[in-house]
Short mmCIF file of C-alpha atoms and ligand atoms in Angstrom, two decimals:
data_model
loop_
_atom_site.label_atom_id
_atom_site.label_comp_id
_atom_site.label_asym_id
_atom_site.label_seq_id
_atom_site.Cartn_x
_atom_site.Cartn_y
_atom_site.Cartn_z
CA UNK A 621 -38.97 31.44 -86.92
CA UNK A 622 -37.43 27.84 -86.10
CA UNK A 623 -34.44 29.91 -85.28
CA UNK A 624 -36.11 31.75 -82.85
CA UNK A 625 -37.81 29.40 -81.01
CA UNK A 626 -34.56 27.51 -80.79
CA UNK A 627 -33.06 30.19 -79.45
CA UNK A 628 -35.93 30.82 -76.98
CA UNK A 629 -35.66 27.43 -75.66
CA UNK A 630 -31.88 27.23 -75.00
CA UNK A 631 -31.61 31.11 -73.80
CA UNK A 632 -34.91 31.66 -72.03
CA UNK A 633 -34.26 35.34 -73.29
CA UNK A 634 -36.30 36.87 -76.61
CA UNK A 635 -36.49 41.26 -77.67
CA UNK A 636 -39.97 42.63 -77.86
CA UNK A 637 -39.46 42.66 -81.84
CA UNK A 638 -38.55 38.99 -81.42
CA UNK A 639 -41.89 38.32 -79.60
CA UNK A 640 -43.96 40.47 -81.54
CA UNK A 641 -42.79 38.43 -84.91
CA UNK A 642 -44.09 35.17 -83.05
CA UNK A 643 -47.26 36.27 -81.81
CA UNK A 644 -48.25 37.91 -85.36
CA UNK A 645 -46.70 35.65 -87.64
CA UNK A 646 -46.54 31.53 -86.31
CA UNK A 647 -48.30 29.14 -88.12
CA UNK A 648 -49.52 25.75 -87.08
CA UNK A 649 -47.12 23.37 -87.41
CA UNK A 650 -44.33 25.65 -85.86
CA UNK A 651 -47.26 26.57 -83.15
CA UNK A 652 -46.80 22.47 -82.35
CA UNK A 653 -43.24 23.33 -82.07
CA UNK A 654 -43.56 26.06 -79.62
CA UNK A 655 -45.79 24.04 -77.62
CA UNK A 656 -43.69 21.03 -77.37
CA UNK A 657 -40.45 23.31 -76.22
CA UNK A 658 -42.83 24.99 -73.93
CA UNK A 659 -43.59 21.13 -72.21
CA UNK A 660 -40.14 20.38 -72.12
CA UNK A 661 -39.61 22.95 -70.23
CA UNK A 662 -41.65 22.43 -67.87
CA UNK A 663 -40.44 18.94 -67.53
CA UNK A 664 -37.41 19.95 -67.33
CA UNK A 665 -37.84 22.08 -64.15
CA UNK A 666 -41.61 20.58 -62.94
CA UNK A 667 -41.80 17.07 -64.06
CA UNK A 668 -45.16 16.03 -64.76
CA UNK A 669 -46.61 17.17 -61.67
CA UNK A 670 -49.86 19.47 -61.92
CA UNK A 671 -50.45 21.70 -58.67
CA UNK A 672 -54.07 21.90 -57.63
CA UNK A 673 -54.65 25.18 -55.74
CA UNK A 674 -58.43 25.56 -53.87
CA UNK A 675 -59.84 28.55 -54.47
CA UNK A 676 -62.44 30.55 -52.11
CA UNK A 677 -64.42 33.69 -53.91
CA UNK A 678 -65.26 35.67 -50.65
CA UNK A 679 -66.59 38.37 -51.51
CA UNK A 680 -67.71 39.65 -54.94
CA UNK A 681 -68.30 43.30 -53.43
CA UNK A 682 -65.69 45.55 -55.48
CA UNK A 683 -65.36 49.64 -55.59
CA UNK A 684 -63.46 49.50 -59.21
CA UNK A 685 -65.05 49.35 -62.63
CA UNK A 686 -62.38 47.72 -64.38
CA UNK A 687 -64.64 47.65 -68.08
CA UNK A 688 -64.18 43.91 -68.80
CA UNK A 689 -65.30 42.64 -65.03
CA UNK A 690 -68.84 41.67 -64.21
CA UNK A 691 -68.26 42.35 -60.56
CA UNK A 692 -67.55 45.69 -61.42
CA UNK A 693 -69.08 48.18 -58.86
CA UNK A 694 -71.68 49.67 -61.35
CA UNK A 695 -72.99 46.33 -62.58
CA UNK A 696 -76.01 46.67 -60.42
CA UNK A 697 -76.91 43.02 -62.07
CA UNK A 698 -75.57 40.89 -59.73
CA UNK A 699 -76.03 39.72 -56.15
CA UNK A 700 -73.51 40.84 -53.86
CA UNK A 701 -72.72 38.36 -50.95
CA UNK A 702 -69.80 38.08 -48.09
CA UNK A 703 -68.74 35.05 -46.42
CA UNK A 704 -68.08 34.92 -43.52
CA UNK A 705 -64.98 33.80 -41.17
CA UNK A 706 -66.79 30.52 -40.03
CA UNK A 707 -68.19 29.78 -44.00
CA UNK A 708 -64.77 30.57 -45.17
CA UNK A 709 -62.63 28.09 -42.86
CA UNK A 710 -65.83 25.60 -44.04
CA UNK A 711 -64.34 25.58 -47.21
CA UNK A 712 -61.26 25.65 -46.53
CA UNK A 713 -61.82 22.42 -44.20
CA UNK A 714 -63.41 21.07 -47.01
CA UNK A 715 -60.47 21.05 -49.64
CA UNK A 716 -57.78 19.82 -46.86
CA UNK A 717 -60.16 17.17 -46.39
CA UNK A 718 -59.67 16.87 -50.54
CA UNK A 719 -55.76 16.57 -49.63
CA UNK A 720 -55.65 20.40 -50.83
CA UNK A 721 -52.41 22.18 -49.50
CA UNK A 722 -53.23 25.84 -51.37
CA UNK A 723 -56.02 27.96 -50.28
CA UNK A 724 -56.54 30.85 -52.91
CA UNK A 725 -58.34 33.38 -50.86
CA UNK A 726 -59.97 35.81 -53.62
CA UNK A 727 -62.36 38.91 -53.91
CA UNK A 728 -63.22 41.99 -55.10
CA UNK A 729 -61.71 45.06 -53.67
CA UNK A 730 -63.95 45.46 -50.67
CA UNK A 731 -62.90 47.01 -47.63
CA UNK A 732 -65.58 45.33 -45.15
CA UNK A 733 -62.82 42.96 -45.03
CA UNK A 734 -60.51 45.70 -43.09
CA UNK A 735 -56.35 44.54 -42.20
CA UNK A 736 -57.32 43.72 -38.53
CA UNK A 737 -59.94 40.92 -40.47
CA UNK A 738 -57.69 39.62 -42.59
CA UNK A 739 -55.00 38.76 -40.33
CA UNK A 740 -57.42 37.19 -38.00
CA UNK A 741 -58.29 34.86 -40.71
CA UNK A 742 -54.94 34.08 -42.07
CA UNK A 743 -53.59 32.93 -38.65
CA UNK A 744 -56.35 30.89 -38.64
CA UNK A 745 -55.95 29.10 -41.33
CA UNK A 746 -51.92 28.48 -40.82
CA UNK A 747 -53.19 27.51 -37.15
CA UNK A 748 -55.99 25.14 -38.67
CA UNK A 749 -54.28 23.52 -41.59
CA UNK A 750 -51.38 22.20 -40.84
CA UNK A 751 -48.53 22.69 -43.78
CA UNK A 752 -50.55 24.63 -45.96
CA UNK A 753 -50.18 27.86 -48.43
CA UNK A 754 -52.14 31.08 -48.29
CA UNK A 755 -52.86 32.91 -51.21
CA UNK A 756 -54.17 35.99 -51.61
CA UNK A 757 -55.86 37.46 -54.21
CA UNK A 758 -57.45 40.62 -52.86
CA UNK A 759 -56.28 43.82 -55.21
CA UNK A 760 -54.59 46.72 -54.27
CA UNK A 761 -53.57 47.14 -50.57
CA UNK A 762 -51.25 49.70 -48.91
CA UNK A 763 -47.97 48.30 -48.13
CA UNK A 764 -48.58 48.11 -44.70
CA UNK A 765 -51.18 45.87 -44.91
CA UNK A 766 -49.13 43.72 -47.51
CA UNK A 767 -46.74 43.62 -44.80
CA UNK A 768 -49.31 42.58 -42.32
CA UNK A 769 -50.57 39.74 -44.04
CA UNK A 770 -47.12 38.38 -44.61
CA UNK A 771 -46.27 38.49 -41.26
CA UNK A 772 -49.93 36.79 -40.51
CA UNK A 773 -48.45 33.86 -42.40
CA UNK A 774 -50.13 34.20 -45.79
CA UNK A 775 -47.48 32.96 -48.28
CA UNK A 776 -48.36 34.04 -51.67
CA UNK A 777 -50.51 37.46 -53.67
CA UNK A 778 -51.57 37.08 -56.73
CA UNK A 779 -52.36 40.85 -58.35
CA UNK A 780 -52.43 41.04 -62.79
CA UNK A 781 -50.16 44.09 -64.01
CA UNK A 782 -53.31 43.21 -66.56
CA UNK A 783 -51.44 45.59 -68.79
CA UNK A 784 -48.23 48.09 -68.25
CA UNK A 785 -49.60 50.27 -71.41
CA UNK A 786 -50.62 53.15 -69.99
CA UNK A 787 -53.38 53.98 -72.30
CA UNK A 788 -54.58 50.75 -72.37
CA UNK A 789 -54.57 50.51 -68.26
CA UNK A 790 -56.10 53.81 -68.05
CA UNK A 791 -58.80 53.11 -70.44
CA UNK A 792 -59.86 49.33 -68.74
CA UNK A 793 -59.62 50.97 -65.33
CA UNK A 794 -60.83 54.19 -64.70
CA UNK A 795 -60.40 55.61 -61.51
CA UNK A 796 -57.43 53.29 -60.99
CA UNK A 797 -53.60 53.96 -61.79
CA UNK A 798 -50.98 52.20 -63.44
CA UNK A 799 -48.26 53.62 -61.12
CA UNK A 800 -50.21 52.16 -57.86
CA UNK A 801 -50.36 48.99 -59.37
CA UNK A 802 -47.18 48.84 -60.07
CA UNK A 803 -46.51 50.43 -57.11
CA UNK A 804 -48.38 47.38 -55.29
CA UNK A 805 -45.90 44.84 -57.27
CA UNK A 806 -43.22 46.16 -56.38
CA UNK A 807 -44.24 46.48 -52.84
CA UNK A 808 -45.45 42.05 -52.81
CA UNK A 809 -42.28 41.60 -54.22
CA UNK A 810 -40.14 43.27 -51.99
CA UNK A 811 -41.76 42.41 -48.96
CA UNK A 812 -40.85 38.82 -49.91
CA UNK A 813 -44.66 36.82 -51.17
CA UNK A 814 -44.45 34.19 -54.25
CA UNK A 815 -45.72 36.92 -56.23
CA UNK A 816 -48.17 36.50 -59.18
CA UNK A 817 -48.98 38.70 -62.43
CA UNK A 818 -50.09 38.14 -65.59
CA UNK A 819 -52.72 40.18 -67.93
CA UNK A 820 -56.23 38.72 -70.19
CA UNK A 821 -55.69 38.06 -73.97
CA UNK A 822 -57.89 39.98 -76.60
CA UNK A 823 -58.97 42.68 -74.38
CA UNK A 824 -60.34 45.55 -76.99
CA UNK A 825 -57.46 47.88 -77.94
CA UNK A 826 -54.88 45.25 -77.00
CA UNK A 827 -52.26 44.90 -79.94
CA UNK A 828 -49.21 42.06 -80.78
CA UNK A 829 -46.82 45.22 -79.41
CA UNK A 830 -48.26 45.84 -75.87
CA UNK A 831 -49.26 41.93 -75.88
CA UNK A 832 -44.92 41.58 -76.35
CA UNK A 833 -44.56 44.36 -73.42
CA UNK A 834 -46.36 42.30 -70.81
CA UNK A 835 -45.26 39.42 -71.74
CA UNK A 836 -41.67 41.26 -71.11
CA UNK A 837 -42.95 43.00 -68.42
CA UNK A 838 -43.12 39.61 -66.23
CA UNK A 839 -40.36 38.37 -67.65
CA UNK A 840 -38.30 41.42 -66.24
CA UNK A 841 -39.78 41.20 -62.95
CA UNK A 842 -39.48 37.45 -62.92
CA UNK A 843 -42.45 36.47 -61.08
CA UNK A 844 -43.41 32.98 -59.44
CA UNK A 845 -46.81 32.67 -60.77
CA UNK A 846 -48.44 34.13 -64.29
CA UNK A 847 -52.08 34.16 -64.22
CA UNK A 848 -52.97 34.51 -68.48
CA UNK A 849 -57.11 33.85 -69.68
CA UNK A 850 -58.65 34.76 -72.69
CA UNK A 851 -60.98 37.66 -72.60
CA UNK A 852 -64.47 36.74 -72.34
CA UNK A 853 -67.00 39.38 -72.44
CA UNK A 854 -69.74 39.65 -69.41
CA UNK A 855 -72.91 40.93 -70.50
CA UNK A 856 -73.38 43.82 -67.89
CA UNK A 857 -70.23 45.41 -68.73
CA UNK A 858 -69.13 48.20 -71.03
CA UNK A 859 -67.13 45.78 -73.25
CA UNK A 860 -70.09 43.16 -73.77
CA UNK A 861 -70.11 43.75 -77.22
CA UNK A 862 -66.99 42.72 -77.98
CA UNK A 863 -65.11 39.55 -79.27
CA UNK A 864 -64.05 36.89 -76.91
CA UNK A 865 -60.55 36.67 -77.00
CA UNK A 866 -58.57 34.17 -79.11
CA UNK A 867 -58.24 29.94 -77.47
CA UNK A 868 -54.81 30.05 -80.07
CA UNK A 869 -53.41 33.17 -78.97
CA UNK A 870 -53.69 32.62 -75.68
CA UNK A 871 -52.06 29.24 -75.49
CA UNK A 872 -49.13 31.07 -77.38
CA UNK A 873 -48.95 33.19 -74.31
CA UNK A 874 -48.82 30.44 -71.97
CA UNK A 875 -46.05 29.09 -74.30
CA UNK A 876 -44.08 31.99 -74.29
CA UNK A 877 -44.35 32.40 -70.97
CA UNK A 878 -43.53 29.31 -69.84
CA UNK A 879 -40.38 29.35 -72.18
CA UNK A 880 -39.34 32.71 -70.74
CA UNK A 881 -40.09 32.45 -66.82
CA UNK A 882 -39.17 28.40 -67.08
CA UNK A 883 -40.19 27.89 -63.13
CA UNK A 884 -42.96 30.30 -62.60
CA UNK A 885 -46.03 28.40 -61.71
CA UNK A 886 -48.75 29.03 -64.25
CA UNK A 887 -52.38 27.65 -64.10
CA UNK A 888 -54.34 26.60 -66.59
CA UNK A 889 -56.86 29.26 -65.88
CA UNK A 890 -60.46 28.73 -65.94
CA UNK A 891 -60.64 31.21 -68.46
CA UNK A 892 -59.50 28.64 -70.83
CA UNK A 893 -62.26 26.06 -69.86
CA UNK A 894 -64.72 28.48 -70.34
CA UNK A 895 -64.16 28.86 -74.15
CA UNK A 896 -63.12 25.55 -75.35
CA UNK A 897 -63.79 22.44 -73.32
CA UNK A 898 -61.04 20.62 -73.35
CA UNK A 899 -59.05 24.09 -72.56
CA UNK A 900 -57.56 22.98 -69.46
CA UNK A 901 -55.58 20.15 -71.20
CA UNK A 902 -54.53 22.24 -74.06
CA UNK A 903 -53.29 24.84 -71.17
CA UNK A 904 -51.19 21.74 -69.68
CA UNK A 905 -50.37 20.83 -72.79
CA UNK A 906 -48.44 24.53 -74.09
CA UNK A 907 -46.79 24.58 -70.25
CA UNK A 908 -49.08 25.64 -67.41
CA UNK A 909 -48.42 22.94 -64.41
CA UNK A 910 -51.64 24.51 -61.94
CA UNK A 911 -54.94 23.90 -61.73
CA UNK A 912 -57.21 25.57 -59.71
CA UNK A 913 -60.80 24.15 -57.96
CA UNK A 914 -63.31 26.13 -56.87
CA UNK A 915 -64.18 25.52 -53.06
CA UNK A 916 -66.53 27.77 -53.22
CA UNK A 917 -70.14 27.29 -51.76
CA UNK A 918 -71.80 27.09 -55.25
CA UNK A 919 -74.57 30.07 -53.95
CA UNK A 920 -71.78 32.22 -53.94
CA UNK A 921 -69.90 30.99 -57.08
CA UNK A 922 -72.90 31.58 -59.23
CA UNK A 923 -73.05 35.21 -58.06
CA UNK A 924 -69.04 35.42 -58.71
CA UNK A 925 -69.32 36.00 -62.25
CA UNK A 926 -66.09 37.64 -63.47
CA UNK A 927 -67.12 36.60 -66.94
CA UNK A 928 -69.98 35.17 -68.44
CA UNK A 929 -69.76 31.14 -68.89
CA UNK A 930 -67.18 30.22 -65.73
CA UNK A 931 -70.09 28.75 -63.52
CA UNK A 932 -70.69 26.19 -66.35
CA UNK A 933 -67.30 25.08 -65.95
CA UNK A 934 -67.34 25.17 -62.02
CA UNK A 935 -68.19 21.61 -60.54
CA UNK A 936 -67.92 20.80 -57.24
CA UNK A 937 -64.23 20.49 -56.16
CA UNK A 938 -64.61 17.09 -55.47
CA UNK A 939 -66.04 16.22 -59.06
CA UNK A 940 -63.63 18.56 -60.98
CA UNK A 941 -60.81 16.54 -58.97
CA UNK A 942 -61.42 13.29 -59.96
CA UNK A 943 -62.06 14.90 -63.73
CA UNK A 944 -58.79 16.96 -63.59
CA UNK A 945 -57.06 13.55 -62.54
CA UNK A 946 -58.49 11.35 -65.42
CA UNK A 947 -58.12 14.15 -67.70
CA UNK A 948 -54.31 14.76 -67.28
CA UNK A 949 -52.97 10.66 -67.34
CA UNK A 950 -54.23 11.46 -70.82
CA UNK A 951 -51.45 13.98 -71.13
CA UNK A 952 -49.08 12.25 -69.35
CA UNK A 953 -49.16 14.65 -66.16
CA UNK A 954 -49.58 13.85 -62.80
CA UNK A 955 -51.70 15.60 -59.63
CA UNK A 956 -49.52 16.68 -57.19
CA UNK A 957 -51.32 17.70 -54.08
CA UNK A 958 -48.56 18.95 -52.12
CA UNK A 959 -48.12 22.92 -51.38
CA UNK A 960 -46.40 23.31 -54.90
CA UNK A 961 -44.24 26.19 -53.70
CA UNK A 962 -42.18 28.08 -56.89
CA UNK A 963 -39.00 25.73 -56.99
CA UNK A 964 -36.62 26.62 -54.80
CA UNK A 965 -38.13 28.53 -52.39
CA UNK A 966 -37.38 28.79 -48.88
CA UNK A 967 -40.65 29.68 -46.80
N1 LIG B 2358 -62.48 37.97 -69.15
C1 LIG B 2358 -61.33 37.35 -68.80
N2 LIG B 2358 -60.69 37.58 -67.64
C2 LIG B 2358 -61.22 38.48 -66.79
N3 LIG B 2358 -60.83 38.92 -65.58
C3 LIG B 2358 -61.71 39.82 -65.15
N4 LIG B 2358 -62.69 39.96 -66.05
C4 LIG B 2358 -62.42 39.15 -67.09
C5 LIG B 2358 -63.05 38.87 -68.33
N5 LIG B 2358 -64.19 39.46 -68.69
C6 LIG B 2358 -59.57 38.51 -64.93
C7 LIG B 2358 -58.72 39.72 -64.53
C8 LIG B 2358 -58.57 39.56 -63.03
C9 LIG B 2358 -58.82 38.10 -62.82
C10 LIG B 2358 -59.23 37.71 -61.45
O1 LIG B 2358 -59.85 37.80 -63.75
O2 LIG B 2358 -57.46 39.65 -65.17
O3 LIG B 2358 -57.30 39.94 -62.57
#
């Protein structure tokens, strides 16, 4: 095992078998040692600097009933609100006044918000903000909207493989495809957006083996951001009965990740805050170097419940801020408000 994380570290590289025999078989005190290669890493590319990315929930309308999300469209449980143009450049006002530089511009798949729509509102905010990133986070769109968008100015998408095992995908997502979403990847990719993927940890049915192929799977495709949380099961969803997903496991994602994609931005997803409460830190700590605020209006974040638990964690951006920025001196890490584009790229 030292071997092999030795090897990881200096290489970048590892086989499915080799990641597999980590993720079923690392104990504690080598666990420290992954997580300290993992930092270095980072370091090594990042610094200490810790991105802080604002994030907007606009709408929580969705058609797909993906099993583990509470905004699924048959959870008839839930409020479902829009904001509109005017409430969503509020917010957005409101975290460049925070010296935010990343707006993450998320939803459910919901088509009031049509191509024309969205373009509108992402040359707004480039026209508005001066120097600052768009990200999307919107689902699956055709390729000509994709395009659009780009064009429009928006910078960055941010769309989970969640898994590339076809069972598994087909039996999270029904109605969905894994070849569209894929499809859609390749399309973000290609078209020339930071791209983000990444999957949830301990979702029913997942094993080490197809845990190993996703991690591979964004390794192969190299992406500039990996989204990874901990499954947490929402109450009006088919999976509520199930465990929450593992705090250790997951940070030995992050870990491998980080060691294998040694730029890619990675956050230290809510996901982690919501089951342990110092989760953020420990996400720093095994290599993430993001954080992201919510800038939502807190009506709408308490009816954006993905998973049970993440409005507890949810201040106000301007509290979490000043938290996130005591919090990480701790770790030795830094805020950096600046656009925190993937190294090296020209945009
Ligand atoms: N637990 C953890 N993560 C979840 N997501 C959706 N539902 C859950 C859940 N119950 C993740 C998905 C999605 C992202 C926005 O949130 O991976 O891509």
């Amino acid at each position: 095992m030292k071997k092999l994380l030795e090897k990881l570290y200096v290489t970048n590289t590892l086989a499915k078998d080799e990641i597999m025999y980590i993720l079923s078989n690392i104990n504690d005190s080598l666990e420290n040692d992954l997580f300290r290669l993992a930092n270095l890493t980072k370091k090594n590319h990042y610094g200490n600097k810790v991105y802080i990315r604002g994030l907007i929930e606009f709408s929580n309308f969705c058609k797909n009933t993906c099993k583990y999300c509470g905004l699924r469209c048959q959870n008839k449980n839930i409020n479902r609100y829009r904001l509109m143009k005017n409430e969503i450049l509020e917010c957005c006002h409101r975290g460049y006044k925070l010296g935010i530089r990343t707006f993450v511009l998320q939803s459910g798949e919901d088509s009031y918000f049509h191509d024309e729509l969205l373009v509108e509102l992402t040359k707004e905010i480039k026209y508005l903000f001066n120097n600052t990133a768009v990200t999307f986070s919107i689902g699956e769109k055709s390729r000509t909207c994709y395009k659009k968008l780009y064009k429009a100015g928006a910078d960055r998408y941010l769309l989970r493989q969640e898994t590339v095992n076809k069972n598994l995908y087909q039996n999270m997502h029904p109605r969905m495809s894994l070849e569209n979403r894929l499809r859609c990847l390749t399309n973000l990719l290609d078209i020339g957006y930071q791209t983000g993927s990444g999957f949830i940890v301990g979702l029913p049915g997942q094993t080490d083996e197809i845990l190993a192929e996703d991690i591979l799977f964004l390794k192969n495709n190299n992406f500039q951001m990996v989204g990874l949380g901990a499954f947490i099961p929402h109450p009006d969803t088919p999976l509520s009965s199930y465990n929450q997903g593992s705090l250790r496991k997951t940070l030995i994602c992050v870990a491998l990740v980080r060691l294998l994609l040694p730029k890619t931005l990675l956050p230290a997803t809510t996901a982690l805050a919501v089951i342990s409460p110092d989760g953020w830190n420990k996400g720093i700590i095994a290599g993430a170097n993001v954080i992201m605020l919510n800038l939502s209006p807190s009506s709408a974040r308490e009816n954006y419940e993905i998973y049970q638990g993440k409005n507890d964690v949810s201040d106000e951006a301007e509290i979490s801020l000043q938290k996130v920025k005591n919090d990480l001196k701790n770790s030795g890490s830094q805020v950096d408000m600046g656009r925190g584009d993937y190294i090296g790229w020209n945009y």
